[in-house]
Amino acid sequence: MTEPGTEGRDPEVVSKFVEGFAAQLVEAGMQRMPARVFAALLSSDPGSLTSAELGEQLQVSPAAVSGAVRYLAQQHMVAREREPGSRRERYRVSSNQWYEALTNRDAVLKRWEHALREGVDSLGAQTPAGRRLSETLAFFEFIDGEIARMMERWRVHRDQRYGADGAGHVG
Amino acid sequence: MTEPGTEGRDPEVVSKFVEGFAAQLVEAGMQRMPARVFAALLSSDPGSLTSAELGEQLQVSPAAVSGAVRYLAQQHMVAREREPGSRRERYRVSSNQWYEALTNRDAVLKRWEHALREGVDSLGAQTPAGRRLSETLAFFEFIDGEIARMMERWRVHRDQRYGADGAGHVG
DNA sequence: CGCTATCTTCAGAAATTTGTGAAGTTAAGG
DNA sequence: CCTTAACTTCACAAATTTCTGAAGATAGCG
């Protein structure tokens, strides 16, 4: 029987999930390497891996890992942490990671809204096109506010389920 | 010589919005040509253009328009309509289009959820990794339900703003 | 101080994606 | 039916993206 540590897992089973889930992310628009790295981290037992471990598991160069991790960090999809007393770095995900990423997603929405406002101004608020842009803008503004409230509800929901202090959940 | 749908408008102003907004969509992960076509439709006065009009405005071949429109139709981002008494086709957007597209987005979420469930099963629900996947799955299931209710609230909000029968808004 | 483990950057090869011209298909109109 | 306008498909060329190996930078450790 296998220990509940990283060592006792069937690498092929893990790899099958990693590649399958990554493929779904790719299909939804994510770049391939970031998707694979994220899936690998998500399905690791400690929730974090080093650059070397990622490179070995995914069979890619350190450079590829470096690029993917930089991208993921920018998107708030992974946290980088320095291992104390070592020059190694660990890349970490939590089960909460999508919440974090989505929360920081509204920067994109804000830019869309800005572009739409410019469009309304330059095409004329009274033109048919201007009105369409304006209504589209209203939708995004609505969504914007809703997402914030939705995330707050998720926090409550999760705390009820896993405990308000986070004890007993994976992190 | 003004094109239908661009009468009295400064093509350069229109183009500036189209390319700017398309660039934002591209940055968020959308393919370039679909993004440009969508932006062009959104900022047209009639809310619809023919293949030829799109090709001319964006300076691309009919083949490129065809490909972009097929993609957009699959994503529920444009509607195709046959012009009666003509062999021409019109591609249409409404200010409501993002609502439509987002509503149909949950097919993606469902596939993610499916992949995560497989992961929980194959890695073991009692392992740390399995628990993390399980909690991630719970988040998506929560989001799933929330989005449906959010869209219903948008419908109500929009009807209050523009009238329940849709009169007076751009379509 | 060097030594070396570790990550990052960079130029270029390889793979993928994207857009074109041309041929193919479909259907309106005579 | 035949012609022809209009969209679609396809093979290929061009542009872009992605990944690698190698060189470079950084920082712990002796």
mmCIF file of C-alpha atoms in Angstrom, chain A residues 111-171:
data_model
loop_
_atom_site.group_PDB
_atom_site.id
_atom_site.type_symbol
_atom_site.label_atom_id
_atom_site.label_comp_id
_atom_site.label_asym_id
_atom_site.label_seq_id
_atom_site.Cartn_x
_atom_site.Cartn_y
_atom_site.Cartn_z
ATOM 1 C CA ARG A 111 -10.116 48.099 -19.473
ATOM 2 C CA TRP A 112 -13.029 46.873 -21.564
ATOM 3 C CA GLU A 113 -15.276 49.389 -19.905
ATOM 4 C CA HIS A 114 -12.800 52.148 -20.581
ATOM 5 C CA ALA A 115 -12.563 51.220 -24.252
ATOM 6 C CA LEU A 116 -16.356 51.150 -24.512
ATOM 7 C CA ARG A 117 -16.684 54.580 -22.915
ATOM 8 C CA GLU A 118 -14.261 55.972 -25.446
ATOM 9 C CA GLY A 119 -16.349 54.373 -28.173
ATOM 10 C CA VAL A 120 -19.556 55.942 -26.894
ATOM 11 C CA ASP A 121 -17.869 59.334 -26.854
ATOM 12 C CA SER A 122 -16.245 59.109 -30.262
ATOM 13 C CA LEU A 123 -19.205 57.594 -32.089
ATOM 14 C CA GLY A 124 -21.756 59.770 -30.335
ATOM 15 C CA ALA A 125 -24.039 58.757 -27.492
ATOM 16 C CA GLN A 126 -27.079 59.540 -29.619
ATOM 17 C CA THR A 127 -26.154 57.331 -32.562
ATOM 18 C CA PRO A 128 -27.432 53.762 -32.786
ATOM 19 C CA ALA A 129 -23.905 52.426 -32.484
ATOM 20 C CA GLY A 130 -23.203 54.661 -29.501
ATOM 21 C CA ARG A 131 -26.337 53.432 -27.766
ATOM 22 C CA ARG A 132 -25.341 49.817 -28.375
ATOM 23 C CA LEU A 133 -21.916 50.394 -26.894
ATOM 24 C CA SER A 134 -23.513 52.179 -23.986
ATOM 25 C CA GLU A 135 -25.824 49.264 -23.255
ATOM 26 C CA THR A 136 -22.934 46.844 -23.541
ATOM 27 C CA LEU A 137 -21.048 48.995 -21.068
ATOM 28 C CA ALA A 138 -24.007 48.883 -18.692
ATOM 29 C CA PHE A 139 -23.890 45.093 -18.790
ATOM 30 C CA PHE A 140 -20.233 45.001 -17.839
ATOM 31 C CA GLU A 141 -20.738 47.505 -15.059
ATOM 32 C CA PHE A 142 -23.532 45.342 -13.712
ATOM 33 C CA ILE A 143 -21.411 42.187 -13.926
ATOM 34 C CA ASP A 144 -18.570 43.990 -12.213
ATOM 35 C CA GLY A 145 -20.572 44.742 -9.115
ATOM 36 C CA GLU A 146 -22.197 41.319 -9.102
ATOM 37 C CA ILE A 147 -18.883 39.489 -9.174
ATOM 38 C CA ALA A 148 -17.690 41.260 -6.057
ATOM 39 C CA ARG A 149 -20.853 40.241 -4.192
ATOM 40 C CA MET A 150 -20.670 36.722 -5.589
ATOM 41 C CA MET A 151 -17.146 36.320 -4.278
ATOM 42 C CA GLU A 152 -18.218 37.498 -0.864
ATOM 43 C CA ARG A 153 -20.980 34.881 -0.877
ATOM 44 C CA TRP A 154 -18.434 32.243 -1.837
ATOM 45 C CA ARG A 155 -16.290 33.174 1.130
ATOM 46 C CA VAL A 156 -19.236 32.666 3.447
ATOM 47 C CA HIS A 157 -20.242 29.433 1.743
ATOM 48 C CA ARG A 158 -16.726 28.039 1.939
ATOM 49 C CA ASP A 159 -16.234 28.993 5.558
ATOM 50 C CA GLN A 160 -19.468 27.247 6.495
ATOM 51 C CA ARG A 161 -18.274 24.183 4.676
ATOM 52 C CA TYR A 162 -14.635 23.989 5.716
ATOM 53 C CA GLY A 163 -14.588 26.074 8.851
ATOM 54 C CA ALA A 164 -14.154 29.795 9.235
ATOM 55 C CA ASP A 165 -10.515 29.528 10.315
ATOM 56 C CA GLY A 166 -9.479 27.401 7.406
ATOM 57 C CA ALA A 167 -8.621 24.407 9.599
ATOM 58 C CA GLY A 168 -8.960 21.070 7.870
ATOM 59 C CA HIS A 169 -8.864 22.285 4.332
ATOM 60 C CA VAL A 170 -6.030 21.887 1.926
ATOM 61 C CA GLY A 171 -5.014 25.445 1.601
#
